[in-house]
mmCIF file of C-alpha atoms in Angstrom:
data_model
loop_
_atom_site.group_PDB
_atom_site.id
_atom_site.type_symbol
_atom_site.label_atom_id
_atom_site.label_comp_id
_atom_site.label_asym_id
_atom_site.label_seq_id
_atom_site.Cartn_x
_atom_site.Cartn_y
_atom_site.Cartn_z
ATOM 1 C CA MET A 1 -68.661 -124.716 -98.847
ATOM 2 C CA VAL A 2 -69.574 -126.999 -101.999
ATOM 3 C CA ARG A 3 -66.295 -129.009 -103.523
ATOM 4 C CA ASP A 4 -65.772 -128.877 -106.785
ATOM 5 C CA ARG A 5 -66.360 -132.450 -107.922
ATOM 6 C CA ARG A 6 -64.598 -131.711 -111.268
ATOM 7 C CA ARG A 7 -61.562 -131.397 -109.224
ATOM 8 C CA PRO A 8 -59.440 -134.576 -108.452
ATOM 9 C CA LEU A 9 -60.042 -136.212 -105.466
ATOM 10 C CA LEU A 10 -56.534 -136.602 -104.139
ATOM 11 C CA PRO A 11 -54.030 -133.651 -103.483
ATOM 12 C CA GLN A 12 -51.945 -131.940 -106.116
ATOM 13 C CA ASP A 13 -50.002 -128.932 -107.044
ATOM 14 C CA ALA A 14 -49.296 -127.055 -103.884
ATOM 15 C CA GLN A 15 -51.439 -129.133 -101.767
ATOM 16 C CA THR A 16 -48.986 -132.161 -102.810
ATOM 17 C CA GLY A 17 -46.251 -130.281 -100.773
ATOM 18 C CA PHE A 18 -48.251 -130.010 -97.639
ATOM 19 C CA PHE A 19 -49.504 -133.408 -97.762
ATOM 20 C CA ARG A 20 -45.600 -134.803 -98.380
ATOM 21 C CA TYR A 21 -44.502 -132.745 -95.057
ATOM 22 C CA ARG A 22 -47.412 -134.410 -93.173
ATOM 23 C CA VAL A 23 -46.458 -138.434 -94.197
ATOM 24 C CA SER A 24 -42.666 -137.452 -94.306
ATOM 25 C CA HIS A 25 -43.429 -136.043 -90.367
ATOM 26 C CA LEU A 26 -44.922 -139.581 -89.681
ATOM 27 C CA ALA A 27 -42.318 -141.076 -90.684
ATOM 28 C CA SER A 28 -39.733 -139.299 -88.771
ATOM 29 C CA LEU A 29 -42.306 -139.930 -85.445
ATOM 30 C CA ALA A 30 -42.295 -144.066 -86.266
ATOM 31 C CA ILE A 31 -38.688 -143.588 -86.286
ATOM 32 C CA ARG A 32 -37.650 -141.656 -83.001
ATOM 33 C CA ASN A 33 -40.574 -144.130 -81.347
ATOM 34 C CA TRP A 34 -39.106 -147.643 -83.054
ATOM 35 C CA PRO A 35 -41.248 -150.261 -81.076
ATOM 36 C CA TRP A 36 -38.392 -152.764 -81.467
ATOM 37 C CA LYS A 37 -35.493 -150.331 -80.457
ATOM 38 C CA GLY A 38 -33.326 -152.754 -78.380
ATOM 39 C CA LYS A 39 -33.844 -156.013 -77.071
ATOM 40 C CA ASN A 40 -37.343 -156.698 -76.496
ATOM 41 C CA SER A 41 -39.639 -159.860 -77.042
ATOM 42 C CA ILE A 42 -41.726 -158.685 -79.730
ATOM 43 C CA SER A 43 -42.674 -161.002 -82.062
ATOM 44 C CA PRO A 44 -41.190 -160.470 -85.704
ATOM 45 C CA TRP A 45 -44.987 -160.773 -86.960
ATOM 46 C CA ILE A 46 -46.197 -158.491 -84.713
ATOM 47 C CA GLN A 47 -43.274 -156.268 -85.603
ATOM 48 C CA THR A 48 -44.784 -156.426 -89.049
ATOM 49 C CA ALA A 49 -47.916 -155.893 -88.298
ATOM 50 C CA ILE A 50 -47.319 -152.619 -86.411
ATOM 51 C CA LEU A 51 -45.218 -151.119 -89.398
ATOM 52 C CA PHE A 52 -47.901 -152.202 -91.607
ATOM 53 C CA ALA A 53 -50.610 -150.270 -89.742
ATOM 54 C CA ILE A 54 -48.173 -147.075 -89.689
ATOM 55 C CA TYR A 55 -48.131 -147.319 -93.269
ATOM 56 C CA LEU A 56 -51.833 -147.757 -93.993
ATOM 57 C CA LEU A 57 -51.918 -144.517 -91.047
ATOM 58 C CA ALA A 58 -49.844 -142.977 -93.608
ATOM 59 C CA THR A 59 -51.607 -143.669 -96.875
ATOM 60 C CA SER A 60 -54.632 -142.859 -95.392
ATOM 61 C CA VAL A 61 -53.196 -139.372 -94.687
ATOM 62 C CA TYR A 62 -51.755 -138.623 -98.272
ATOM 63 C CA THR A 63 -54.799 -140.222 -100.329
ATOM 64 C CA TRP A 64 -57.091 -138.112 -97.846
ATOM 65 C CA PRO A 65 -60.270 -137.940 -98.330
ATOM 66 C CA LEU A 66 -60.273 -141.293 -100.543
ATOM 67 C CA LEU A 67 -61.190 -143.085 -97.596
ATOM 68 C CA ARG A 68 -64.092 -140.599 -96.679
ATOM 69 C CA ASP A 69 -65.561 -140.970 -100.150
ATOM 70 C CA LEU A 70 -64.465 -144.750 -100.552
ATOM 71 C CA GLY A 71 -68.012 -145.644 -102.600
ATOM 72 C CA THR A 72 -68.927 -142.369 -104.030
ATOM 73 C CA ARG A 73 -65.768 -140.601 -105.757
ATOM 74 C CA LEU A 74 -62.654 -141.784 -107.625
ATOM 75 C CA PRO A 75 -59.069 -140.532 -107.510
ATOM 76 C CA SER A 76 -57.984 -137.933 -110.092
ATOM 77 C CA ASP A 77 -59.645 -137.837 -113.404
ATOM 78 C CA PRO A 78 -62.756 -138.971 -114.726
ATOM 79 C CA ALA A 79 -60.912 -141.411 -117.932
ATOM 80 C CA ASP A 80 -58.770 -143.963 -116.728
ATOM 81 C CA PRO A 81 -59.759 -144.987 -113.705
ATOM 82 C CA VAL A 82 -63.294 -144.945 -114.686
ATOM 83 C CA PHE A 83 -62.246 -147.316 -117.176
ATOM 84 C CA ASN A 84 -60.090 -149.512 -114.909
ATOM 85 C CA THR A 85 -62.792 -149.480 -112.284
ATOM 86 C CA SER A 86 -65.218 -151.357 -115.099
ATOM 87 C CA ILE A 87 -62.661 -153.672 -116.113
ATOM 88 C CA LEU A 88 -62.204 -154.688 -112.359
ATOM 89 C CA TRP A 89 -65.989 -154.910 -112.237
ATOM 90 C CA TRP A 90 -65.449 -157.224 -115.110
ATOM 91 C CA ASN A 91 -63.061 -159.119 -113.609
ATOM 92 C CA ALA A 92 -65.210 -159.368 -110.246
ATOM 93 C CA THR A 93 -68.668 -160.579 -111.796
ATOM 94 C CA THR A 94 -66.960 -163.089 -114.702
ATOM 95 C CA VAL A 95 -64.453 -165.641 -114.597
ATOM 96 C CA PRO A 96 -61.475 -164.244 -115.667
ATOM 97 C CA PHE A 97 -59.722 -165.695 -119.038
ATOM 98 C CA SER A 98 -63.445 -167.571 -119.971
ATOM 99 C CA PRO A 99 -65.048 -166.862 -123.591
ATOM 100 C CA GLN A 100 -67.535 -164.834 -121.469
ATOM 101 C CA TRP A 101 -64.691 -162.659 -120.217
ATOM 102 C CA TRP A 102 -62.914 -162.492 -123.279
ATOM 103 C CA ASN A 103 -65.918 -160.050 -124.686
ATOM 104 C CA ALA A 104 -66.066 -157.691 -122.407
ATOM 105 C CA PRO A 105 -68.666 -154.948 -123.265
ATOM 106 C CA HIS A 106 -66.827 -152.041 -123.284
ATOM 107 C CA TYR A 107 -66.383 -151.816 -127.087
ATOM 108 C CA TYR A 108 -69.425 -153.711 -128.139
ATOM 109 C CA PRO A 109 -69.821 -154.900 -130.710
ATOM 110 C CA SER A 110 -66.152 -155.689 -131.059
ATOM 111 C CA ALA A 111 -65.313 -159.307 -129.812
ATOM 112 C CA SER A 112 -61.967 -160.197 -127.893
ATOM 113 C CA VAL A 113 -62.008 -156.864 -126.303
ATOM 114 C CA ALA A 114 -60.228 -157.713 -123.396
ATOM 115 C CA ALA A 115 -57.338 -158.081 -125.203
ATOM 116 C CA PHE A 116 -57.609 -154.739 -126.474
ATOM 117 C CA THR A 117 -55.847 -153.399 -122.494
ATOM 118 C CA GLU A 118 -54.716 -153.783 -119.679
ATOM 119 C CA ASN A 119 -56.780 -156.900 -117.991
ATOM 120 C CA LEU A 120 -56.216 -156.043 -114.352
ATOM 121 C CA VAL A 121 -56.109 -159.906 -113.259
ATOM 122 C CA GLY A 122 -53.543 -159.186 -110.827
ATOM 123 C CA LEU A 123 -55.265 -156.574 -108.692
ATOM 124 C CA ALA A 124 -58.316 -159.421 -108.534
ATOM 125 C CA PRO A 125 -57.127 -160.710 -105.171
ATOM 126 C CA ILE A 126 -58.368 -157.304 -103.837
ATOM 127 C CA ALA A 127 -60.422 -155.846 -106.002
ATOM 128 C CA THR A 128 -62.822 -158.826 -106.643
ATOM 129 C CA PRO A 129 -63.357 -159.457 -102.461
ATOM 130 C CA ALA A 130 -63.383 -155.690 -102.105
ATOM 131 C CA TYR A 131 -66.446 -155.913 -105.144
ATOM 132 C CA TRP A 132 -68.210 -158.997 -103.409
ATOM 133 C CA LEU A 133 -68.617 -157.607 -99.940
ATOM 134 C CA ARG A 134 -69.875 -154.111 -101.057
ATOM 135 C CA ARG A 135 -71.567 -154.747 -105.126
ATOM 136 C CA ASN A 136 -69.957 -151.133 -105.531
ATOM 137 C CA PRO A 137 -67.286 -150.775 -108.246
ATOM 138 C CA VAL A 138 -65.958 -147.394 -107.273
ATOM 139 C CA ALA A 139 -65.556 -148.841 -103.705
ATOM 140 C CA ALA A 140 -64.143 -151.946 -105.202
ATOM 141 C CA TYR A 141 -61.263 -149.581 -107.518
ATOM 142 C CA ASN A 142 -60.988 -147.233 -104.578
ATOM 143 C CA VAL A 143 -59.992 -150.280 -101.644
ATOM 144 C CA ALA A 144 -57.345 -151.473 -104.502
ATOM 145 C CA TYR A 145 -56.052 -148.188 -105.248
ATOM 146 C CA PHE A 146 -55.422 -147.442 -101.598
ATOM 147 C CA LEU A 147 -53.965 -150.691 -100.858
ATOM 148 C CA THR A 148 -51.169 -149.858 -103.712
ATOM 149 C CA TYR A 149 -49.103 -147.825 -101.440
ATOM 150 C CA ALA A 150 -49.183 -149.595 -98.034
ATOM 151 C CA LEU A 151 -48.555 -152.830 -99.653
ATOM 152 C CA SER A 152 -45.356 -151.448 -101.935
ATOM 153 C CA ALA A 153 -43.993 -150.420 -98.807
ATOM 154 C CA LEU A 154 -44.688 -153.679 -97.195
ATOM 155 C CA ALA A 155 -43.099 -155.307 -100.194
ATOM 156 C CA VAL A 156 -39.959 -153.155 -100.360
ATOM 157 C CA PHE A 157 -39.568 -153.347 -96.373
ATOM 158 C CA LEU A 158 -39.468 -156.959 -96.551
ATOM 159 C CA LEU A 159 -37.189 -157.006 -99.749
ATOM 160 C CA VAL A 160 -34.855 -154.880 -97.963
ATOM 161 C CA GLU A 161 -34.599 -156.558 -94.583
ATOM 162 C CA SER A 162 -34.108 -160.164 -96.027
ATOM 163 C CA LEU A 163 -31.138 -158.454 -97.745
ATOM 164 C CA THR A 164 -29.631 -156.288 -94.837
ATOM 165 C CA LYS A 165 -31.180 -157.551 -91.619
ATOM 166 C CA ARG A 166 -32.178 -154.078 -90.632
ATOM 167 C CA ARG A 167 -35.914 -153.141 -89.916
ATOM 168 C CA ASP A 168 -34.879 -149.697 -89.460
ATOM 169 C CA ALA A 169 -33.133 -149.185 -92.632
ATOM 170 C CA ALA A 170 -35.974 -151.355 -94.553
ATOM 171 C CA PHE A 171 -38.834 -149.445 -93.011
ATOM 172 C CA LEU A 172 -37.071 -145.829 -94.856
ATOM 173 C CA ALA A 173 -36.465 -147.774 -98.147
ATOM 174 C CA GLY A 174 -40.286 -149.159 -98.106
ATOM 175 C CA PHE A 175 -41.336 -145.550 -97.333
ATOM 176 C CA THR A 176 -39.529 -144.119 -100.145
ATOM 177 C CA TYR A 177 -40.626 -146.604 -102.237
ATOM 178 C CA ALA A 178 -44.546 -146.234 -101.819
ATOM 179 C CA PHE A 179 -44.280 -142.580 -101.062
ATOM 180 C CA THR A 180 -42.060 -141.359 -103.980
ATOM 181 C CA PRO A 181 -43.322 -138.156 -105.813
ATOM 182 C CA TYR A 182 -42.756 -140.268 -109.169
ATOM 183 C CA ARG A 183 -45.969 -141.896 -107.883
ATOM 184 C CA THR A 184 -48.125 -138.837 -107.968
ATOM 185 C CA THR A 185 -47.769 -138.346 -111.847
ATOM 186 C CA GLU A 186 -49.359 -141.536 -111.916
ATOM 187 C CA ILE A 187 -52.371 -141.599 -109.726
ATOM 188 C CA ALA A 188 -54.788 -141.900 -112.732
ATOM 189 C CA HIS A 189 -53.731 -145.481 -113.364
ATOM 190 C CA ILE A 190 -53.901 -148.144 -110.901
ATOM 191 C CA GLN A 191 -51.888 -150.434 -112.979
ATOM 192 C CA SER A 192 -48.716 -148.488 -112.426
ATOM 193 C CA LEU A 193 -49.413 -147.876 -109.066
ATOM 194 C CA THR A 194 -49.626 -151.506 -108.419
ATOM 195 C CA ALA A 195 -45.418 -152.470 -108.116
ATOM 196 C CA TYR A 196 -46.059 -154.619 -105.081
ATOM 197 C CA TRP A 197 -46.091 -158.021 -106.967
ATOM 198 C CA LEU A 198 -42.479 -157.669 -108.267
ATOM 199 C CA PRO A 199 -40.622 -157.181 -104.871
ATOM 200 C CA MET A 200 -42.181 -159.658 -103.606
ATOM 201 C CA ALA A 201 -41.450 -161.862 -106.223
ATOM 202 C CA LEU A 202 -37.688 -160.937 -105.542
ATOM 203 C CA VAL A 203 -38.031 -161.880 -101.785
ATOM 204 C CA GLY A 204 -39.042 -164.912 -102.651
ATOM 205 C CA LEU A 205 -35.766 -165.425 -104.789
ATOM 206 C CA HIS A 206 -33.565 -164.168 -102.656
ATOM 207 C CA ARG A 207 -34.850 -166.282 -99.239
ATOM 208 C CA TYR A 208 -34.643 -169.058 -101.428
ATOM 209 C CA LEU A 209 -30.958 -168.711 -102.479
ATOM 210 C CA GLN A 210 -30.751 -167.720 -98.083
ATOM 211 C CA ASP A 211 -32.336 -171.363 -96.961
ATOM 212 C CA ARG A 212 -33.205 -173.505 -99.486
ATOM 213 C CA ARG A 213 -36.720 -173.643 -98.599
ATOM 214 C CA GLY A 214 -39.097 -174.138 -101.415
ATOM 215 C CA GLN A 215 -42.198 -171.980 -99.780
ATOM 216 C CA TRP A 216 -39.905 -168.885 -101.190
ATOM 217 C CA LEU A 217 -40.470 -170.313 -104.247
ATOM 218 C CA VAL A 218 -44.105 -170.529 -103.966
ATOM 219 C CA LEU A 219 -43.956 -167.276 -103.138
ATOM 220 C CA PHE A 220 -42.240 -166.133 -105.962
ATOM 221 C CA ALA A 221 -44.108 -168.780 -108.500
ATOM 222 C CA VAL A 222 -47.692 -166.673 -106.725
ATOM 223 C CA CYS A 223 -46.210 -163.298 -106.998
ATOM 224 C CA TRP A 224 -44.503 -163.050 -110.620
ATOM 225 C CA PRO A 225 -47.663 -163.768 -112.696
ATOM 226 C CA LEU A 226 -49.728 -161.450 -110.790
ATOM 227 C CA GLN A 227 -47.550 -158.591 -111.473
ATOM 228 C CA ALA A 228 -47.101 -159.478 -114.970
ATOM 229 C CA LEU A 229 -51.679 -159.725 -115.266
ATOM 230 C CA SER A 230 -51.527 -156.148 -113.199
ATOM 231 C CA ASN A 231 -49.114 -153.946 -115.937
ATOM 232 C CA GLY A 232 -47.896 -155.490 -118.998
ATOM 233 C CA TYR A 233 -45.179 -152.829 -118.766
ATOM 234 C CA TYR A 234 -43.933 -154.497 -115.587
ATOM 235 C CA MET A 235 -44.096 -157.995 -117.090
ATOM 236 C CA LEU A 236 -41.081 -156.579 -119.644
ATOM 237 C CA TYR A 237 -39.187 -154.634 -117.132
ATOM 238 C CA GLY A 238 -39.353 -157.233 -114.194
ATOM 239 C CA GLY A 239 -38.410 -159.916 -117.007
ATOM 240 C CA ILE A 240 -35.058 -158.302 -117.301
ATOM 241 C CA VAL A 241 -34.786 -157.593 -113.831
ATOM 242 C CA ILE A 242 -35.307 -161.431 -113.135
ATOM 243 C CA GLY A 243 -33.187 -162.282 -116.004
ATOM 244 C CA CYS A 244 -30.587 -160.041 -114.373
ATOM 245 C CA TRP A 245 -30.932 -161.394 -110.938
ATOM 246 C CA LEU A 246 -30.375 -164.865 -112.395
ATOM 247 C CA ILE A 247 -27.178 -164.038 -113.735
ATOM 248 C CA TYR A 248 -25.944 -162.020 -110.850
ATOM 249 C CA PHE A 249 -26.576 -164.271 -108.171
ATOM 250 C CA CYS A 250 -27.297 -167.953 -109.981
ATOM 251 C CA THR A 251 -24.178 -168.061 -112.147
ATOM 252 C CA THR A 252 -21.626 -169.365 -109.643
ATOM 253 C CA ARG A 253 -20.992 -173.326 -108.616
ATOM 254 C CA VAL A 254 -22.960 -173.222 -105.544
ATOM 255 C CA THR A 255 -25.752 -171.162 -106.772
ATOM 256 C CA ARG A 256 -26.214 -172.675 -110.298
ATOM 257 C CA ARG A 257 -28.546 -175.648 -109.363
ATOM 258 C CA LEU A 258 -30.898 -173.219 -107.377
ATOM 259 C CA GLY A 259 -30.835 -171.099 -110.543
ATOM 260 C CA LEU A 260 -32.145 -173.988 -112.612
ATOM 261 C CA ASP A 261 -34.936 -174.893 -109.832
ATOM 262 C CA ILE A 262 -35.622 -170.886 -110.148
ATOM 263 C CA LEU A 263 -35.988 -171.089 -113.795
ATOM 264 C CA GLY A 264 -38.503 -174.119 -113.502
ATOM 265 C CA VAL A 265 -40.715 -172.289 -111.511
ATOM 266 C CA TRP A 266 -40.369 -169.066 -113.821
#
């Protein structure tokens, strides 16, 4: 049977409910067979790796047949995904923010066209190495797209765990965040799905308040600009979130100095 290539690669409409059921079933199995229930000697790093593997497995089910057609087909429609693929290719073949980079060929002969749209530089740590490995811009886009689900889940898991110290609750929070139905409406916009840098930035902020270690400020300093360079909307929304966070957590006598440190990094 020949697949109609005009149809989206990912499941939609009636099929979406079936895939959500499969992912939800996988989550329930993970909770019932939780590998770190009770007392054991499993390292927290190994536990997190197991959890990330579960998120990757759920993503492969939810986005199937994305992995099968990794280098030949794009998810959703032939509009924004194709354009975003060309942006990721341009980021991988030129130096971002160089004079040549600003004059991308998308709207030739117009100049400085990289300023006309999302630059997606925040996806470069994933998409650029993927392109260098296979020299296939479609595969690079799909790798970055695929990982938006698992990395979003992992980022929220780490955030909720840092707040609640409950790994089971954090696992469910990450699962809910990554596979919420709202994301299905944005499958054509990889920049909207790239929502994992901001939770990781918040992990850095909360951990810095908890133990005052400078490495968490470094995490925040890295993740925040990457989120801003992934999606301009999230730069605006994230700025509001971080501003409110500073007001809420860093206005007491004890935390005021820490808030100034964070502002200096921000």
